[in-house]
CSV table of C-alpha atoms and ligand atoms in Angstrom, one decimal:
chain,number,residue,atom,x,y,z
A,1,UNK,CA,-2.3,9.7,16.3
A,2,UNK,CA,-4.2,11.6,19.0
A,3,UNK,CA,-7.5,9.8,19.1
A,4,UNK,CA,-10.1,8.8,21.7
A,5,UNK,CA,-10.6,5.2,22.5
A,6,UNK,CA,-13.8,5.0,20.5
A,7,UNK,CA,-12.1,6.6,17.5
A,8,UNK,CA,-9.5,3.8,17.6
A,9,UNK,CA,-12.0,0.9,17.4
A,10,UNK,CA,-12.7,-0.3,13.8
A,11,UNK,CA,-15.5,-2.7,13.2
A,12,UNK,CA,-15.1,-5.1,10.3
A,13,UNK,CA,-18.5,-5.1,8.4
A,14,UNK,CA,-17.9,-8.6,7.0
A,15,UNK,CA,-21.5,-9.2,5.9
A,16,UNK,CA,-22.9,-10.0,2.5
A,17,UNK,CA,-25.7,-7.4,2.2
A,18,UNK,CA,-26.7,-3.8,2.8
A,19,UNK,CA,-29.4,-4.6,5.3
A,20,UNK,CA,-27.1,-6.5,7.6
A,21,UNK,CA,-24.5,-3.7,7.3
A,22,UNK,CA,-27.1,-1.0,8.1
A,23,UNK,CA,-28.4,-2.9,11.2
A,24,UNK,CA,-24.8,-3.2,12.6
A,25,UNK,CA,-24.2,0.5,11.9
A,26,UNK,CA,-27.4,1.6,13.6
A,27,UNK,CA,-26.6,-0.6,16.6
A,28,UNK,CA,-23.0,0.3,17.0
A,29,UNK,CA,-22.5,3.8,15.7
A,30,UNK,CA,-22.1,5.2,19.3
A,31,UNK,CA,-19.5,2.6,20.3
A,32,UNK,CA,-17.3,2.3,17.2
A,33,UNK,CA,-15.1,4.9,15.5
A,34,UNK,CA,-14.7,3.5,12.1
A,35,UNK,CA,-16.5,0.8,9.9
A,36,UNK,CA,-14.4,-1.3,7.6
A,37,UNK,CA,-16.0,-2.2,4.3
A,38,UNK,CA,-14.1,-5.1,2.7
A,39,UNK,CA,-14.3,-6.8,-0.7
A,40,UNK,CA,-17.2,-9.1,0.2
A,41,UNK,CA,-19.6,-6.3,1.1
A,42,UNK,CA,-18.3,-3.9,-1.5
A,43,UNK,CA,-18.6,-6.5,-4.3
A,44,UNK,CA,-22.2,-7.2,-3.2
A,45,UNK,CA,-23.5,-3.7,-2.6
A,46,UNK,CA,-20.9,-1.2,-3.9
A,47,UNK,CA,-20.7,2.5,-3.0
A,48,UNK,CA,-24.1,2.7,-1.5
A,49,UNK,CA,-22.8,1.3,1.7
A,50,UNK,CA,-20.2,4.1,1.8
A,51,UNK,CA,-23.0,6.6,1.2
A,52,UNK,CA,-25.2,5.1,3.9
A,53,UNK,CA,-22.3,5.5,6.4
A,54,UNK,CA,-21.6,9.1,5.3
A,55,UNK,CA,-25.3,10.0,5.8
A,56,UNK,CA,-25.2,8.5,9.3
A,57,UNK,CA,-21.9,10.3,10.2
A,58,UNK,CA,-19.9,7.0,10.4
A,59,UNK,CA,-16.3,7.0,9.3
A,60,UNK,CA,-15.3,4.5,6.6
A,61,UNK,CA,-12.2,2.3,6.1
A,62,UNK,CA,-12.4,1.1,2.5
A,63,UNK,CA,-10.5,-2.1,2.7
A,64,UNK,CA,-10.1,-2.9,-1.0
A,65,UNK,CA,-6.2,-3.2,-1.0
A,66,UNK,CA,-5.6,-1.6,-4.4
A,67,UNK,CA,-2.7,-3.3,-6.3
A,68,UNK,CA,-2.3,-2.3,-10.0
A,69,UNK,CA,-0.2,-0.1,-12.3
A,70,UNK,CA,0.4,3.4,-10.8
A,71,UNK,CA,-2.1,5.2,-13.1
A,72,UNK,CA,-5.0,2.7,-12.3
A,73,UNK,CA,-4.4,2.9,-8.5
A,74,UNK,CA,-4.2,6.7,-8.7
A,75,UNK,CA,-7.6,6.9,-10.4
A,76,UNK,CA,-9.1,4.5,-7.8
A,77,UNK,CA,-7.6,6.7,-5.1
A,78,UNK,CA,-9.3,9.7,-6.5
A,79,UNK,CA,-12.6,8.0,-6.5
A,80,UNK,CA,-12.1,6.8,-2.9
A,81,UNK,CA,-11.2,10.3,-1.9
A,82,UNK,CA,-14.2,11.9,-3.6
A,83,UNK,CA,-16.5,9.3,-1.9
A,84,UNK,CA,-15.4,10.7,1.5
A,85,UNK,CA,-13.8,7.7,3.0
A,86,UNK,CA,-11.6,8.2,6.1
A,87,UNK,CA,-9.1,5.4,5.4
A,88,UNK,CA,-8.3,3.3,2.3
A,89,UNK,CA,-5.5,0.9,1.6
A,90,UNK,CA,-3.1,-0.3,-1.1
A,91,UNK,CA,-0.6,-3.2,-1.3
A,92,UNK,CA,2.9,-2.0,-0.7
A,93,UNK,CA,4.2,-4.8,-3.0
A,94,UNK,CA,2.7,-2.6,-5.9
A,95,UNK,CA,6.0,-0.7,-5.4
A,96,UNK,CA,7.1,2.9,-4.7
A,97,UNK,CA,5.8,4.5,-7.8
A,98,UNK,CA,2.3,3.0,-7.3
A,99,UNK,CA,2.1,4.2,-3.7
A,100,UNK,CA,3.4,7.6,-4.6
A,101,UNK,CA,0.9,8.0,-7.4
A,102,UNK,CA,-1.9,7.1,-4.9
A,103,UNK,CA,-0.6,9.5,-2.3
A,104,UNK,CA,-0.3,12.4,-4.8
A,105,UNK,CA,-3.7,11.8,-6.4
A,106,UNK,CA,-5.3,11.7,-3.0
A,107,UNK,CA,-3.7,14.9,-1.8
A,108,UNK,CA,-4.6,16.7,-5.1
A,109,UNK,CA,-8.2,15.6,-5.0
A,110,UNK,CA,-8.8,16.4,-1.4
A,111,UNK,CA,-7.2,19.9,-1.8
A,112,UNK,CA,-9.4,20.6,-4.9
A,113,UNK,CA,-12.5,19.5,-3.1
A,114,UNK,CA,-11.6,21.2,0.2
A,115,UNK,CA,-12.1,18.0,2.2
A,116,UNK,CA,-10.0,16.1,4.7
A,117,UNK,CA,-7.4,13.9,3.1
A,118,UNK,CA,-8.1,10.2,3.7
A,119,UNK,CA,-5.4,8.2,5.5
A,120,UNK,CA,-3.7,5.8,3.1
A,121,UNK,CA,-2.4,2.6,4.6
A,122,UNK,CA,-0.1,0.0,3.0
A,123,UNK,CA,-0.6,-3.7,3.4
A,124,UNK,CA,2.9,-5.1,3.9
A,125,UNK,CA,2.7,-8.9,4.0
A,126,UNK,CA,-0.7,-10.6,4.5
A,127,UNK,CA,-0.8,-12.4,7.9
A,128,UNK,CA,-1.7,-15.5,6.0
A,129,UNK,CA,1.9,-15.5,4.6
A,130,UNK,CA,4.4,-17.3,6.8
A,131,UNK,CA,8.2,-17.7,6.5
A,132,UNK,CA,7.8,-20.8,4.4
A,133,UNK,CA,5.4,-19.3,1.9
A,134,UNK,CA,7.5,-16.2,1.6
A,135,UNK,CA,10.6,-18.2,0.7
A,136,UNK,CA,9.1,-21.1,-1.4
A,137,UNK,CA,6.2,-19.5,-3.1
A,138,UNK,CA,7.0,-15.8,-3.3
A,139,UNK,CA,10.7,-16.4,-3.6
A,140,UNK,CA,11.9,-13.9,-1.1
A,141,UNK,CA,14.8,-15.3,1.0
A,142,UNK,CA,14.6,-12.9,3.9
A,143,UNK,CA,13.3,-13.1,7.5
A,144,UNK,CA,9.6,-12.2,7.3
A,145,UNK,CA,9.8,-9.4,9.9
A,146,UNK,CA,12.7,-7.9,8.0
A,147,UNK,CA,10.6,-7.9,4.8
A,148,UNK,CA,7.6,-6.3,6.7
A,149,UNK,CA,9.8,-3.5,8.0
A,150,UNK,CA,11.4,-3.0,4.6
A,151,UNK,CA,7.9,-2.6,3.0
A,152,UNK,CA,6.7,-0.3,5.8
A,153,UNK,CA,9.7,2.0,5.3
A,154,UNK,CA,9.0,2.0,1.5
A,155,UNK,CA,5.4,3.0,2.2
A,156,UNK,CA,6.5,5.9,4.4
A,157,UNK,CA,9.1,7.1,1.8
A,158,UNK,CA,6.3,7.0,-0.9
A,159,UNK,CA,4.1,9.2,1.2
A,160,UNK,CA,1.7,6.8,2.7
A,161,UNK,CA,0.3,7.6,6.2
A,162,UNK,CA,0.9,4.1,7.7
A,163,UNK,CA,0.4,0.4,7.4
A,164,UNK,CA,-1.9,-2.5,8.3
A,165,UNK,CA,0.2,-4.8,10.4
A,166,UNK,CA,-0.1,-8.0,12.6
A,167,UNK,CA,0.1,-7.1,16.3
A,168,UNK,CA,3.4,-9.0,16.4
A,169,UNK,CA,4.9,-6.4,14.0
A,170,UNK,CA,3.9,-3.2,15.8
A,171,UNK,CA,7.0,-2.8,17.8
A,172,UNK,CA,9.5,-3.1,15.0
A,173,UNK,CA,7.5,-0.9,12.6
A,174,UNK,CA,7.0,1.8,15.3
A,175,UNK,CA,10.8,1.8,15.8
A,176,UNK,CA,11.6,1.9,12.1
A,177,UNK,CA,8.9,4.4,11.0
A,178,UNK,CA,8.5,6.7,14.0
A,179,UNK,CA,5.7,8.0,16.2
A,180,UNK,CA,3.6,9.6,13.6
A,181,UNK,CA,3.3,6.6,11.3
A,182,UNK,CA,-0.2,5.1,11.6
A,183,UNK,CA,-0.5,1.4,12.6
A,184,UNK,CA,-3.8,-0.4,12.2
A,185,UNK,CA,-3.9,-4.0,13.4
A,186,UNK,CA,-6.4,-6.9,13.1
A,187,UNK,CA,-6.0,-10.2,14.9
A,188,UNK,CA,-7.3,-8.8,18.1
A,189,UNK,CA,-9.2,-10.9,20.6
A,190,UNK,CA,-10.6,-9.7,24.0
A,191,UNK,CA,-9.1,-11.7,26.9
A,192,UNK,CA,-10.8,-15.1,27.3
A,193,UNK,CA,-12.7,-15.0,24.0
A,194,UNK,CA,-12.5,-17.4,21.0
A,195,UNK,CA,-9.7,-16.8,18.6
A,196,UNK,CA,-11.8,-18.1,15.6
A,197,UNK,CA,-9.4,-18.7,12.7
A,198,UNK,CA,-6.9,-16.0,13.8
A,199,UNK,CA,-3.6,-17.6,14.7
A,200,UNK,CA,-1.4,-14.9,16.2
A,201,UNK,CA,-3.7,-12.9,18.4
A,202,UNK,CA,-3.3,-10.2,21.0
A,203,UNK,CA,-5.7,-8.6,23.4
A,204,UNK,CA,-6.9,-5.0,22.8
A,205,UNK,CA,-4.9,-3.7,25.7
A,206,UNK,CA,-1.7,-5.4,24.6
A,207,UNK,CA,-2.0,-4.0,21.1
A,208,UNK,CA,-2.7,-0.4,22.3
A,209,UNK,CA,0.2,-0.6,24.8
A,210,UNK,CA,2.5,-1.7,21.9
A,211,UNK,CA,1.6,1.4,20.0
A,212,UNK,CA,-1.3,0.5,17.6
A,213,UNK,CA,-3.4,3.5,16.5
A,214,UNK,CA,-6.4,1.5,15.3
A,215,UNK,CA,-7.7,-2.0,16.2
A,216,UNK,CA,-9.8,-3.9,13.7
A,217,UNK,CA,-12.3,-6.2,15.3
A,218,UNK,CA,-15.0,-8.3,13.6
A,219,UNK,CA,-16.4,-11.5,15.0
A,220,UNK,CA,-16.0,-10.8,18.7
A,221,UNK,CA,-18.5,-8.0,18.3
A,222,UNK,CA,-20.6,-9.1,15.3
A,223,UNK,CA,-21.2,-12.6,16.6
A,224,UNK,CA,-21.7,-11.6,20.3
A,225,UNK,CA,-25.1,-12.3,21.9
A,226,UNK,CA,-25.1,-8.6,22.6
A,227,UNK,CA,-22.8,-6.7,20.2
A,228,UNK,CA,-23.2,-3.4,22.1
A,229,UNK,CA,-22.1,-4.9,25.3
A,230,UNK,CA,-19.2,-6.6,23.5
A,231,UNK,CA,-18.1,-3.3,22.0
A,232,UNK,CA,-18.3,-1.6,25.4
A,233,UNK,CA,-16.2,-4.3,27.0
A,234,UNK,CA,-13.6,-3.9,24.3
A,235,UNK,CA,-13.5,-0.1,24.8
A,236,UNK,CA,-13.0,-0.7,28.5
A,237,UNK,CA,-10.2,-3.2,27.9
A,238,UNK,CA,-8.5,-0.7,25.5
A,239,UNK,CA,-8.6,1.9,28.2
A,240,UNK,CA,-7.6,-0.2,31.2
A,241,UNK,CA,-4.0,0.0,32.5
B,1,C5P,O1,-13.5,-11.2,12.7
B,1,C5P,P1,-12.1,-10.8,12.9
B,1,C5P,O2,-11.9,-9.9,14.1
B,1,C5P,O3,-11.1,-11.8,12.8
B,1,C5P,O4,-11.9,-9.8,11.7
B,1,C5P,C1,-10.7,-9.2,11.3
B,1,C5P,C2,-10.9,-8.4,10.0
B,1,C5P,O5,-9.6,-7.9,9.7
B,1,C5P,C3,-11.4,-9.2,8.8
B,1,C5P,O6,-12.1,-8.3,8.0
B,1,C5P,C4,-10.1,-9.6,8.1
B,1,C5P,O7,-10.3,-9.8,6.8
B,1,C5P,C5,-9.2,-8.4,8.4
B,1,C5P,N1,-7.8,-8.7,8.3
B,1,C5P,C6,-7.2,-9.7,9.1
B,1,C5P,N2,-5.8,-10.0,9.0
B,1,C5P,C7,-5.1,-9.3,8.1
B,1,C5P,C8,-5.7,-8.3,7.4
B,1,C5P,C9,-7.1,-8.0,7.5
B,1,C5P,O8,-7.8,-10.4,9.9
B,1,C5P,N3,-3.8,-9.4,8.0
């Protein structure tokens, strides 16, 4: 996607209340392109966080990973579209019909309202799933990367705009799904910073060079002594060659 560096930076608003979210948005709106609202904040505060961001001109990634029967997911997709989010996501393991229902409902709703269609991203395999869990617990006897690419291709065929992927998977997904397929990646750590609990990390520059469209970053900005400076540093790293 053709985006500015700022537009590619997604801040994970992993906080438990409205006030903390609002403070982060006020502080970082000029340095971050998209704010990610996940299940913790959404369960605590609901749609009012989305409305607050809309009022302040901030773009929202609603990270609720819908996974249900096609009709239920389509109805949730309609509501997400009406609320004006920029990106939302679904689990690709919900299957082709579920993803297609979400894509169609989103298109129809945005056309009817005359608003920009949100980007729908598919979650392939969670990065907490490793080869052993995939085989022993989920019962899929395939190489993990192969399964990720399989699900990314299924998402594309069903009409999704892209996927959420680990930085390690960017290259193969880009090759299999083409230039226009959107890739958003977490697990990013600026050079020389703590990896927290992330195991397979990459620097902002590496991920951009590999072809990521959006980078999701949380703790390295939120927990920094000066979050604005941390965001500026990351933007600089994303741009550097
Ligand atoms: O604080 P940190 O930069 O690790 O935050 C990353 C964000 O991306 C968190 O909201 C986390 O839930 C999310 N995420 C992730 N790995 C995935 C999918 C989402 O870290 N595979």
